[in-house]
CSV table of C-alpha atoms and ligand atoms in Angstrom, one decimal:
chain,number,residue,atom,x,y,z
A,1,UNK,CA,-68.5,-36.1,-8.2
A,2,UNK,CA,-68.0,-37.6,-11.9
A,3,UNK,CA,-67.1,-35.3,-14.2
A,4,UNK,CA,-68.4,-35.0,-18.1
A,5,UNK,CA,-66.1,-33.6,-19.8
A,6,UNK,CA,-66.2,-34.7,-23.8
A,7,UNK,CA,-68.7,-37.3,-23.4
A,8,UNK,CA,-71.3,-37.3,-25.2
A,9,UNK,CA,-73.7,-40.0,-23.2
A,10,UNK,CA,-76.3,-39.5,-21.0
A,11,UNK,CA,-75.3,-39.3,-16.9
A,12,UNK,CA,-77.8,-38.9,-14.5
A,13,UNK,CA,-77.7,-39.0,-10.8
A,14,UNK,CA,-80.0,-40.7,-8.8
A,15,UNK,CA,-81.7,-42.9,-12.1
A,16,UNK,CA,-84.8,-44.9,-10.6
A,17,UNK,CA,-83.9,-48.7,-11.9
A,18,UNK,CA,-87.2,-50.0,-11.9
A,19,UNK,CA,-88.3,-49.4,-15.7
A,20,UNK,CA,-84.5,-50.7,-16.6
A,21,UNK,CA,-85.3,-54.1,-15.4
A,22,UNK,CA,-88.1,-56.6,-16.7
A,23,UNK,CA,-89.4,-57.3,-13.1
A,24,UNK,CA,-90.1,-53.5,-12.9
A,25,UNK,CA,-88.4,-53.7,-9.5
A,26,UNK,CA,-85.3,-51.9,-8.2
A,27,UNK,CA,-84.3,-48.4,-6.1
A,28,UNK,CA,-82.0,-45.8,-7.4
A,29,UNK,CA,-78.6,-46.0,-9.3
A,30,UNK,CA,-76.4,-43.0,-8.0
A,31,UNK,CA,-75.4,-42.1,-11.4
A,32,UNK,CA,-76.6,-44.1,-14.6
A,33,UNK,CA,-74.7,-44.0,-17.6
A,34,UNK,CA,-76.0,-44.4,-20.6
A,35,UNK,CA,-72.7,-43.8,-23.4
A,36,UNK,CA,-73.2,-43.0,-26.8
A,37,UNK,CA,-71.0,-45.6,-28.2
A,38,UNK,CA,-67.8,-47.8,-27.7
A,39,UNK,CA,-65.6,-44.8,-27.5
A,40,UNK,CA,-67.5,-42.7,-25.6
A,41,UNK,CA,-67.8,-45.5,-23.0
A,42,UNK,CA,-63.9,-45.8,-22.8
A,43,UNK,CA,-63.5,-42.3,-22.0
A,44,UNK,CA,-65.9,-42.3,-19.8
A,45,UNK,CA,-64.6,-45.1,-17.8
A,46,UNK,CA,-60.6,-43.4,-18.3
A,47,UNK,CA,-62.2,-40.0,-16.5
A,48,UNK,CA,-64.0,-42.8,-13.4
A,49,UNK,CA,-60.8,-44.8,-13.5
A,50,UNK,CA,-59.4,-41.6,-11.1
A,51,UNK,CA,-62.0,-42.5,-8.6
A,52,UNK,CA,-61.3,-46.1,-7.3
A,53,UNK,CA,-63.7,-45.7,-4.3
A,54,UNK,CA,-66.8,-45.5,-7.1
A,55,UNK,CA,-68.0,-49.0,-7.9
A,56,UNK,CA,-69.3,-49.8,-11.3
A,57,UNK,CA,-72.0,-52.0,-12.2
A,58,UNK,CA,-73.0,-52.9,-15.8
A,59,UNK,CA,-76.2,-53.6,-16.8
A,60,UNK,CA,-77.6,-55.1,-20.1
A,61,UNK,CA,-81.7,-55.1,-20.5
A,62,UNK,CA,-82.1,-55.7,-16.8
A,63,UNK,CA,-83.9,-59.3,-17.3
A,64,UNK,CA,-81.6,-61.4,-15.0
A,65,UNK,CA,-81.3,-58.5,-12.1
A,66,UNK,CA,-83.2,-57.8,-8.8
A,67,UNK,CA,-82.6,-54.9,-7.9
A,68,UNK,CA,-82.5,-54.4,-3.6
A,69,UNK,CA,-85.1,-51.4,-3.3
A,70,UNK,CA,-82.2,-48.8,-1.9
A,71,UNK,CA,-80.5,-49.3,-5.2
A,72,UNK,CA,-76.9,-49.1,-6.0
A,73,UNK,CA,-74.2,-47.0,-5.2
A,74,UNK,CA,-71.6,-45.7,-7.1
A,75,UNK,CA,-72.1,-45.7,-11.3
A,76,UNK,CA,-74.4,-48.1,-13.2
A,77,UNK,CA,-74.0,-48.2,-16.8
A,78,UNK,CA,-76.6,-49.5,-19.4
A,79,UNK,CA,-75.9,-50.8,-22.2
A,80,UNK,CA,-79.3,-52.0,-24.3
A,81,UNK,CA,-79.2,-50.7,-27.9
A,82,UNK,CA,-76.0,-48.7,-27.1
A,83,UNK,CA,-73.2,-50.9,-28.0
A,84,UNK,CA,-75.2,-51.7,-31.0
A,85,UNK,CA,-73.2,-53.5,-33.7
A,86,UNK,CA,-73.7,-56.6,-35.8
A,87,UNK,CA,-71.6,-57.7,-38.3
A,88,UNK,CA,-71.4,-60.4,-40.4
A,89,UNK,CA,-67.9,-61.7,-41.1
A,90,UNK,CA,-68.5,-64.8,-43.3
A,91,UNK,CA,-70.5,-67.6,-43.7
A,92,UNK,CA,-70.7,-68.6,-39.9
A,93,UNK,CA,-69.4,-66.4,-38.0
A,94,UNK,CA,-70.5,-62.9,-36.5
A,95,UNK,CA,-69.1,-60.2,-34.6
A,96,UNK,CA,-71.9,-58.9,-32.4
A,97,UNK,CA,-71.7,-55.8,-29.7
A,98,UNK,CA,-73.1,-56.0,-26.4
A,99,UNK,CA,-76.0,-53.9,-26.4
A,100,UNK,CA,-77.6,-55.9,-29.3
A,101,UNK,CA,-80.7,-57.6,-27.9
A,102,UNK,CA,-81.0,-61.4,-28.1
A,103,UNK,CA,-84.0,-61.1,-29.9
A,104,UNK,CA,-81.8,-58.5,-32.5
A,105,UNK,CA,-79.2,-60.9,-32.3
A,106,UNK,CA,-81.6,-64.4,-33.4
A,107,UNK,CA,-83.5,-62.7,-36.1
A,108,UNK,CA,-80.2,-62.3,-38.0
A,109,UNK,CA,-79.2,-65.9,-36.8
A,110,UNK,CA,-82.6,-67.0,-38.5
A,111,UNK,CA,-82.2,-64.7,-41.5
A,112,UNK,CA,-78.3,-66.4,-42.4
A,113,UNK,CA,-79.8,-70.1,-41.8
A,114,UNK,CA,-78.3,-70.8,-38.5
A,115,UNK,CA,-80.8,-73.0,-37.0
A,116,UNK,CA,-78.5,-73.8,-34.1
A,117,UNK,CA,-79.4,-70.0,-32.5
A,118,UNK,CA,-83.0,-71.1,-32.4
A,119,UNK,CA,-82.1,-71.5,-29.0
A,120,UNK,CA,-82.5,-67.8,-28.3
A,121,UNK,CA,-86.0,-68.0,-29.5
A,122,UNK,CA,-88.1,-66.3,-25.6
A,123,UNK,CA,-84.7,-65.5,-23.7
A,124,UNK,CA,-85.4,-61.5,-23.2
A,125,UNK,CA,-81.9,-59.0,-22.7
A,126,UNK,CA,-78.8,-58.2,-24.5
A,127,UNK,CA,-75.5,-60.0,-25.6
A,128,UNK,CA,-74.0,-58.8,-22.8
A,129,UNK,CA,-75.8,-60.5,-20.5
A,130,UNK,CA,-76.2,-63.6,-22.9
A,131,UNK,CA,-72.2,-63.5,-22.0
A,132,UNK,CA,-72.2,-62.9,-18.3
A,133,UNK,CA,-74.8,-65.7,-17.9
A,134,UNK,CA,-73.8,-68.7,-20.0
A,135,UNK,CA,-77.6,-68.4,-21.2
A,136,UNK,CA,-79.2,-70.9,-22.9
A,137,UNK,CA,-81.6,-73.8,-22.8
A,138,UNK,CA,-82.1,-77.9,-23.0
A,139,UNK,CA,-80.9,-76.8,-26.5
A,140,UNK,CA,-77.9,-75.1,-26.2
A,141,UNK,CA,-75.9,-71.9,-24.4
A,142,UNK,CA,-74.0,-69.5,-25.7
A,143,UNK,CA,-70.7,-70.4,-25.0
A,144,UNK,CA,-71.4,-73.2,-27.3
A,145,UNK,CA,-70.8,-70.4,-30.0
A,146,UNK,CA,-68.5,-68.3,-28.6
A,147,UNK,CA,-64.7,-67.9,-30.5
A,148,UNK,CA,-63.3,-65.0,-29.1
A,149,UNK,CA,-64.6,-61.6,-26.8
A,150,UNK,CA,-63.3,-58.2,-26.1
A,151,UNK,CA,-63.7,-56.9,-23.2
A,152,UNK,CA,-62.7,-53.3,-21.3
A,153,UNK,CA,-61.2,-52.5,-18.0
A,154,UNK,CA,-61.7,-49.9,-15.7
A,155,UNK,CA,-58.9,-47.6,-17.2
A,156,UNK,CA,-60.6,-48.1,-21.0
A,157,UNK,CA,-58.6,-50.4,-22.1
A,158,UNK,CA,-60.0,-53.1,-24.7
A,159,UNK,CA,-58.5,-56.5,-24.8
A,160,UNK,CA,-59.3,-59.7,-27.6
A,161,UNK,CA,-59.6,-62.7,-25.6
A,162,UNK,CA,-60.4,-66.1,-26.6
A,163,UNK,CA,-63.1,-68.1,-25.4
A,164,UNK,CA,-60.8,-71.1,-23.7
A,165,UNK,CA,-60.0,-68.6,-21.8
A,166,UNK,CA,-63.2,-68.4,-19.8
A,167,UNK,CA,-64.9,-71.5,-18.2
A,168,UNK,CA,-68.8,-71.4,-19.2
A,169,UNK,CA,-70.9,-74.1,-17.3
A,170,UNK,CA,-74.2,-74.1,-16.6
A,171,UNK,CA,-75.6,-70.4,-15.7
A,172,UNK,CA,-72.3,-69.3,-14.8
A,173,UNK,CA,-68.9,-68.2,-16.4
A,174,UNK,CA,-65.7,-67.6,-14.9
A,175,UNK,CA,-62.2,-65.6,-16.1
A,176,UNK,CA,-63.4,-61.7,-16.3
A,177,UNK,CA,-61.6,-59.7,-13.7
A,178,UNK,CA,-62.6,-57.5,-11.6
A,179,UNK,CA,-64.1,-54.7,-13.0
A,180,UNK,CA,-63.6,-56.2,-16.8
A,181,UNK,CA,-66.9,-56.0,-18.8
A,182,UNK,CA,-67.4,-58.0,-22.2
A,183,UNK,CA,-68.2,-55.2,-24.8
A,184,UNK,CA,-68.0,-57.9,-27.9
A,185,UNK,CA,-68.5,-61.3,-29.1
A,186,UNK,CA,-67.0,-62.9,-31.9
A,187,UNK,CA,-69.8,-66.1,-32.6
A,188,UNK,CA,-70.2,-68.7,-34.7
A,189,UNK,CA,-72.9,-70.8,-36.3
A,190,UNK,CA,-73.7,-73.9,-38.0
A,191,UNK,CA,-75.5,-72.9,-41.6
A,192,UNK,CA,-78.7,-75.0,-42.3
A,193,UNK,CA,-82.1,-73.7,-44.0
A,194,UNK,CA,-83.7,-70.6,-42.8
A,195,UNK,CA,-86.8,-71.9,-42.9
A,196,UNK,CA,-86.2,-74.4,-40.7
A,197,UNK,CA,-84.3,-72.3,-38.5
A,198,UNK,CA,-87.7,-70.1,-38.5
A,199,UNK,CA,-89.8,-72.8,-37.9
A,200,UNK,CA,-87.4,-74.2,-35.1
A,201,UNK,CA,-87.7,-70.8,-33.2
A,202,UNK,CA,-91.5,-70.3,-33.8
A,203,UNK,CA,-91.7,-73.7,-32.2
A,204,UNK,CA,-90.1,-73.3,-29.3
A,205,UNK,CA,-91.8,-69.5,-29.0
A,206,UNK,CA,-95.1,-71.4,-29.1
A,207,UNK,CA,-94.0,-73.6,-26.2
A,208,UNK,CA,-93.0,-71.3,-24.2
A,209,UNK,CA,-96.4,-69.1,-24.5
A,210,UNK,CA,-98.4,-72.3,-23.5
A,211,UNK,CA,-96.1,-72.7,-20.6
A,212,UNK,CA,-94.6,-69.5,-19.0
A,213,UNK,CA,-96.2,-66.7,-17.5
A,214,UNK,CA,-95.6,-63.8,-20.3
A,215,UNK,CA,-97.6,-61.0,-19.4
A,216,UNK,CA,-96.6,-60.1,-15.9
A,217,UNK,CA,-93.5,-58.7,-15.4
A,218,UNK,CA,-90.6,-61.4,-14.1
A,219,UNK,CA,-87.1,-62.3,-14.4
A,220,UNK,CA,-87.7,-65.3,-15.9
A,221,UNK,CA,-86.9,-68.8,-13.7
A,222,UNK,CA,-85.6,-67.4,-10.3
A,223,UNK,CA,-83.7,-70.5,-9.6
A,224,UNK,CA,-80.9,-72.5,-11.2
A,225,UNK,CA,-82.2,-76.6,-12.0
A,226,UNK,CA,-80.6,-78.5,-9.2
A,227,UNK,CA,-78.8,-81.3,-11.4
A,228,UNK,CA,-81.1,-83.8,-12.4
A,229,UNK,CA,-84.0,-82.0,-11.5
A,230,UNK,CA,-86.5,-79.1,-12.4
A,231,UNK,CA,-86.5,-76.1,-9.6
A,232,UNK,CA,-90.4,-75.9,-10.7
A,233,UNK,CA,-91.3,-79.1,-10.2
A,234,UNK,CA,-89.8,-79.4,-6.4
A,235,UNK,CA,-91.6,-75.8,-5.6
A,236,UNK,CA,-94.9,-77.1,-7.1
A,237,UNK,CA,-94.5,-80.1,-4.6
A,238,UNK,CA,-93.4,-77.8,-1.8
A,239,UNK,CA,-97.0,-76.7,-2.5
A,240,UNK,CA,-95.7,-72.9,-3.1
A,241,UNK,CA,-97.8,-72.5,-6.0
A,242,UNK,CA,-99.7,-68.6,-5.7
A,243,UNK,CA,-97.9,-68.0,-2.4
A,244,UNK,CA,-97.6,-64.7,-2.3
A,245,UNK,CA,-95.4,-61.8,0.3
A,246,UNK,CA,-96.7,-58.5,-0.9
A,247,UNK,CA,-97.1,-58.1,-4.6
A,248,UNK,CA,-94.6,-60.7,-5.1
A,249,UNK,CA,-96.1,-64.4,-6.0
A,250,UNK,CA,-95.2,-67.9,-7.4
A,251,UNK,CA,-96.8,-68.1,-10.7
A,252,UNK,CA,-99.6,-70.9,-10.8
A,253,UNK,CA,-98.0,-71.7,-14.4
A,254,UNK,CA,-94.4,-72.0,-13.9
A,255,UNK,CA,-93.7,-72.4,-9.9
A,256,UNK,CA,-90.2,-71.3,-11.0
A,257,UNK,CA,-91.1,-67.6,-11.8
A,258,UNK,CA,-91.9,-65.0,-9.3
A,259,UNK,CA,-94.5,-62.4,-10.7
A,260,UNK,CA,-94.6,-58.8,-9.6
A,261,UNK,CA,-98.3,-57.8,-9.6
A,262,UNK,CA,-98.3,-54.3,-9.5
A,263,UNK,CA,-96.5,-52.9,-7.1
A,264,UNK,CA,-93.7,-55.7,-5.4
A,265,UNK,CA,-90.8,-53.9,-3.9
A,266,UNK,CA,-87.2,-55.6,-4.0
A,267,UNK,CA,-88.0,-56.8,-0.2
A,268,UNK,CA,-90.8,-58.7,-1.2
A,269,UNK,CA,-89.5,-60.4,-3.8
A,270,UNK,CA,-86.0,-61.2,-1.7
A,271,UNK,CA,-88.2,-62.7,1.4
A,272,UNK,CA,-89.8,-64.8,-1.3
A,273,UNK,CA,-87.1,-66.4,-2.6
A,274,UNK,CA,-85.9,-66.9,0.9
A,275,UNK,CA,-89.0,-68.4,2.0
A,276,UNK,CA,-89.1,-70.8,-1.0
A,277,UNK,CA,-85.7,-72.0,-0.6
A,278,UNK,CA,-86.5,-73.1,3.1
A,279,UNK,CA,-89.7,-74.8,2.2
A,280,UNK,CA,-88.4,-76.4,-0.7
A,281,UNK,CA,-85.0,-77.5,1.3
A,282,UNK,CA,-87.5,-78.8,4.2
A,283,UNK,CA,-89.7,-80.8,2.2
A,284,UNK,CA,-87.8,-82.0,-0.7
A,285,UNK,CA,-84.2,-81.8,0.9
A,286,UNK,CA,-82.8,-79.9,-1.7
A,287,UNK,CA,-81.1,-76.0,-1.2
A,288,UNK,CA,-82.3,-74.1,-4.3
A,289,UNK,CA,-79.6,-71.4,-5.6
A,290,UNK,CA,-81.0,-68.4,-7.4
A,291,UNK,CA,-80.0,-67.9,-10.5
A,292,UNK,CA,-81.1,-64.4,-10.8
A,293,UNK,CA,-77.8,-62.5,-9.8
A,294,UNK,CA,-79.3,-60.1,-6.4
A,295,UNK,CA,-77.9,-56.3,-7.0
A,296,UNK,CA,-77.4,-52.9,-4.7
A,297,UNK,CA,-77.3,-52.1,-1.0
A,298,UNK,CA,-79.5,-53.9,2.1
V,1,FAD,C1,-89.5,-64.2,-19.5
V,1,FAD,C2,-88.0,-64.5,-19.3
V,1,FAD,C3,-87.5,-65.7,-19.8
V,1,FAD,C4,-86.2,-66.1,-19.7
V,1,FAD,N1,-85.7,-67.2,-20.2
V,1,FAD,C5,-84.4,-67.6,-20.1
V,1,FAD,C6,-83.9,-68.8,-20.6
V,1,FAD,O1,-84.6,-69.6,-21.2
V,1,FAD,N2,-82.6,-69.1,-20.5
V,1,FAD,C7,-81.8,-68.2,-19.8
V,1,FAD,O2,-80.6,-68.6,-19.7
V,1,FAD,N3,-82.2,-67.1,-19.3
V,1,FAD,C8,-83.5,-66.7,-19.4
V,1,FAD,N4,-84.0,-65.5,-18.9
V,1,FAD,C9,-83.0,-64.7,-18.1
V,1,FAD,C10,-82.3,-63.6,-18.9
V,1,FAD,O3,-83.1,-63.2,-20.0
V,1,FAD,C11,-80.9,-64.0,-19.4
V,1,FAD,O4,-80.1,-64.3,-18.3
V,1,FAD,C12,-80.3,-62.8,-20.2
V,1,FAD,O5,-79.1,-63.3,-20.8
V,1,FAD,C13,-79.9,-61.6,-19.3
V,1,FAD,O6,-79.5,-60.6,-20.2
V,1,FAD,P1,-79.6,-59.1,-19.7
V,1,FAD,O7,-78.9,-58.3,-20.8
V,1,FAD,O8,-81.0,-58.7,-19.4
V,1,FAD,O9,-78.7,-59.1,-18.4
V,1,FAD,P2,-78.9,-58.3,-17.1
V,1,FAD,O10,-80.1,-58.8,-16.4
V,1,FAD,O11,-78.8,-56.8,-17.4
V,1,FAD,O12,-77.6,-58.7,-16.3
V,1,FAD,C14,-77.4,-60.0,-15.8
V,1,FAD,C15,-76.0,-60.1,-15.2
V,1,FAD,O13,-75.0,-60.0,-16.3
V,1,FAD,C16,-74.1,-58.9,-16.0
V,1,FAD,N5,-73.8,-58.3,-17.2
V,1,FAD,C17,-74.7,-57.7,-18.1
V,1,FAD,N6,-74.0,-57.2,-19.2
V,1,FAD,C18,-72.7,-57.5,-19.0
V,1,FAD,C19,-71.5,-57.2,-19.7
V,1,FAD,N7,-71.5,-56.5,-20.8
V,1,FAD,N8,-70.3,-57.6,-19.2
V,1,FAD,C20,-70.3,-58.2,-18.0
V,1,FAD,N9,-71.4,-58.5,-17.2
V,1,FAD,C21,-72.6,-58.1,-17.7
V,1,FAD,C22,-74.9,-58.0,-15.0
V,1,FAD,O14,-74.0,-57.2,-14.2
V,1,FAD,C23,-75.7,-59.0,-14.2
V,1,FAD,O15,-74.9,-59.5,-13.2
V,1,FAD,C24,-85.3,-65.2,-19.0
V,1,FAD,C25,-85.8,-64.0,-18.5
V,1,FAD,C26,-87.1,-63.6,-18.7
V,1,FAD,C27,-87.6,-62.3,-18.1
């Protein structure tokens, strides 16, 4: 059992995920934990640091998740619009929390000129998960802006650490610990004209409307781009177009995004993803990796 005392979050047991992730998909968390702010999370953590046995998972805006459908044990903690701070430090650079939303985060990149965030313009969740991802486009990634993060450990403790610590590549970033979590990024941006930065960003807004399926719930692109190729393109040849395993199906738009229609569970969506990874690896002779990180117990 966790103990509350002297925080000042919200802790509740057996928190249904679904509404916490964009795919509205995903079981129970056995507690959820959502802190009041920086300090409250570290004392929070110093009071589950006692209990080893109790994983911890940490979740940002829930857009890069699927959640398995018998959720996940031991303490999720959620982080959107908690951790909330943004703070201009000069001219380029910012200091931005982890619960900030992307979308928080490019409006004030847009508002200070920095064209080079236009990037962010469509990529849903939170800095956190920015971080954790490497999260970008053809344009750029994050990574290509980070200086410095802080992060926290299991026992509350916050470290500064720079960014050639960590090795970002495409999707993916290595050098947190186990059971580290980024809580802060220190960023910086080129300055240019905010309206073009604005008109960058509505650009690339429009072209993702005309091309991506917006207004059915998804995780964005399931699967990492094979290098030199588009994951879309070789499911569309595979011919996996509207195939469909329960409420789970390919989007006739973009073949690299999985729509829940109503009611998908976790399994449906997991047997999918299998089932297009065979095809595809059968009749193009290429193995697809998700790039949507899989979550909780089978
Ligand atoms: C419609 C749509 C379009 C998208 N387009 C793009 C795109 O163009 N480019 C792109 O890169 N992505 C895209 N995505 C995927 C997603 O938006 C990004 O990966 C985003 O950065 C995830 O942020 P999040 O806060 O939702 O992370 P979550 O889904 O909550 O978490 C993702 C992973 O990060 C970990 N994590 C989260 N916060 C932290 C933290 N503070 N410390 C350590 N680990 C953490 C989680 O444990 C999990 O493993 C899209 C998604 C959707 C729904």
């Amino acid at each position: 059992m966790i103990s509350t005392n002297n925080i000042r979050g919200k802790l509740r047991e057996n928190q249904i995920l679904a509404p916490y992730t964009s795919w509205k998909i995903g079981g129970p968390a056995q507690y959820f934990f959502e802190p009041a702010d920086l300090e409250d999370l570290q004392e929070f953590l110093r009071q589950c640091s006692t209990l080893e046995e109790v994983p911890i998972t940490v979740l940002g805006a829930g857009t890069n998740v699927l959640i398995r459908d018998n959720g996940i044990r031991g303490v999720v903690i959620y982080l959107r619009n908690h951790l909330n701070s943004l703070q201009q430090l000069d001219d380029f650079t910012l200091r931005v929390a982890v619960g900030v939303t992307s979308a928080r985060l490019m409006q004030h990149c847009i508002h200070q000129g920095f064209a080079d965030a236009a990037f962010l313009a469509g990529i849903p969740g939170t800095v956190g998960g920015l971080l954790a991802m490497n999260a970008g486009t053809a344009d750029g990634n994050i990574w290509d802006h980070v200086l410095q993060v802080e992060t926290i450990k299991r026992d509350g403790m916050i470290t500064y650490r720079d960014a050639k610590e960590f090795q970002a590549t495409y999707r993916h970033v290595t050098g947190l610990a186990h059971d580290e979590w980024f809580i802060a990024a220190k960023l910086l941006f080129a300055k240019q004209d905010g309206a073009i930065a604005q008109q960058t960003a509505q650009a690339i807004l429009r072209k993702r409307s005309a091309s991506q399926p917006l207004t059915k719930p998804s995780c964005g692109s399931v699967f990492c781009n094979p290098p030199g190729q588009y994951a879309a393109r070789l499911i569309e040849a595979a011919g996996l177009k509207g195939t469909r395993i329960g409420a789970a199906v390919v989007s006739a738009k973009h073949a690299n995004f999985i729509l829940n229609e109503g009611n998908a569970t976790a399994r449906d969506v997991e047997l999918l993803i299998q089932h297009i990874v065979k095809v595809v690896k059968q009749s193009q002779h290429i193995e697809l990796t998700p790039e949507v990180r899989i979550l909780g117990e089978i």
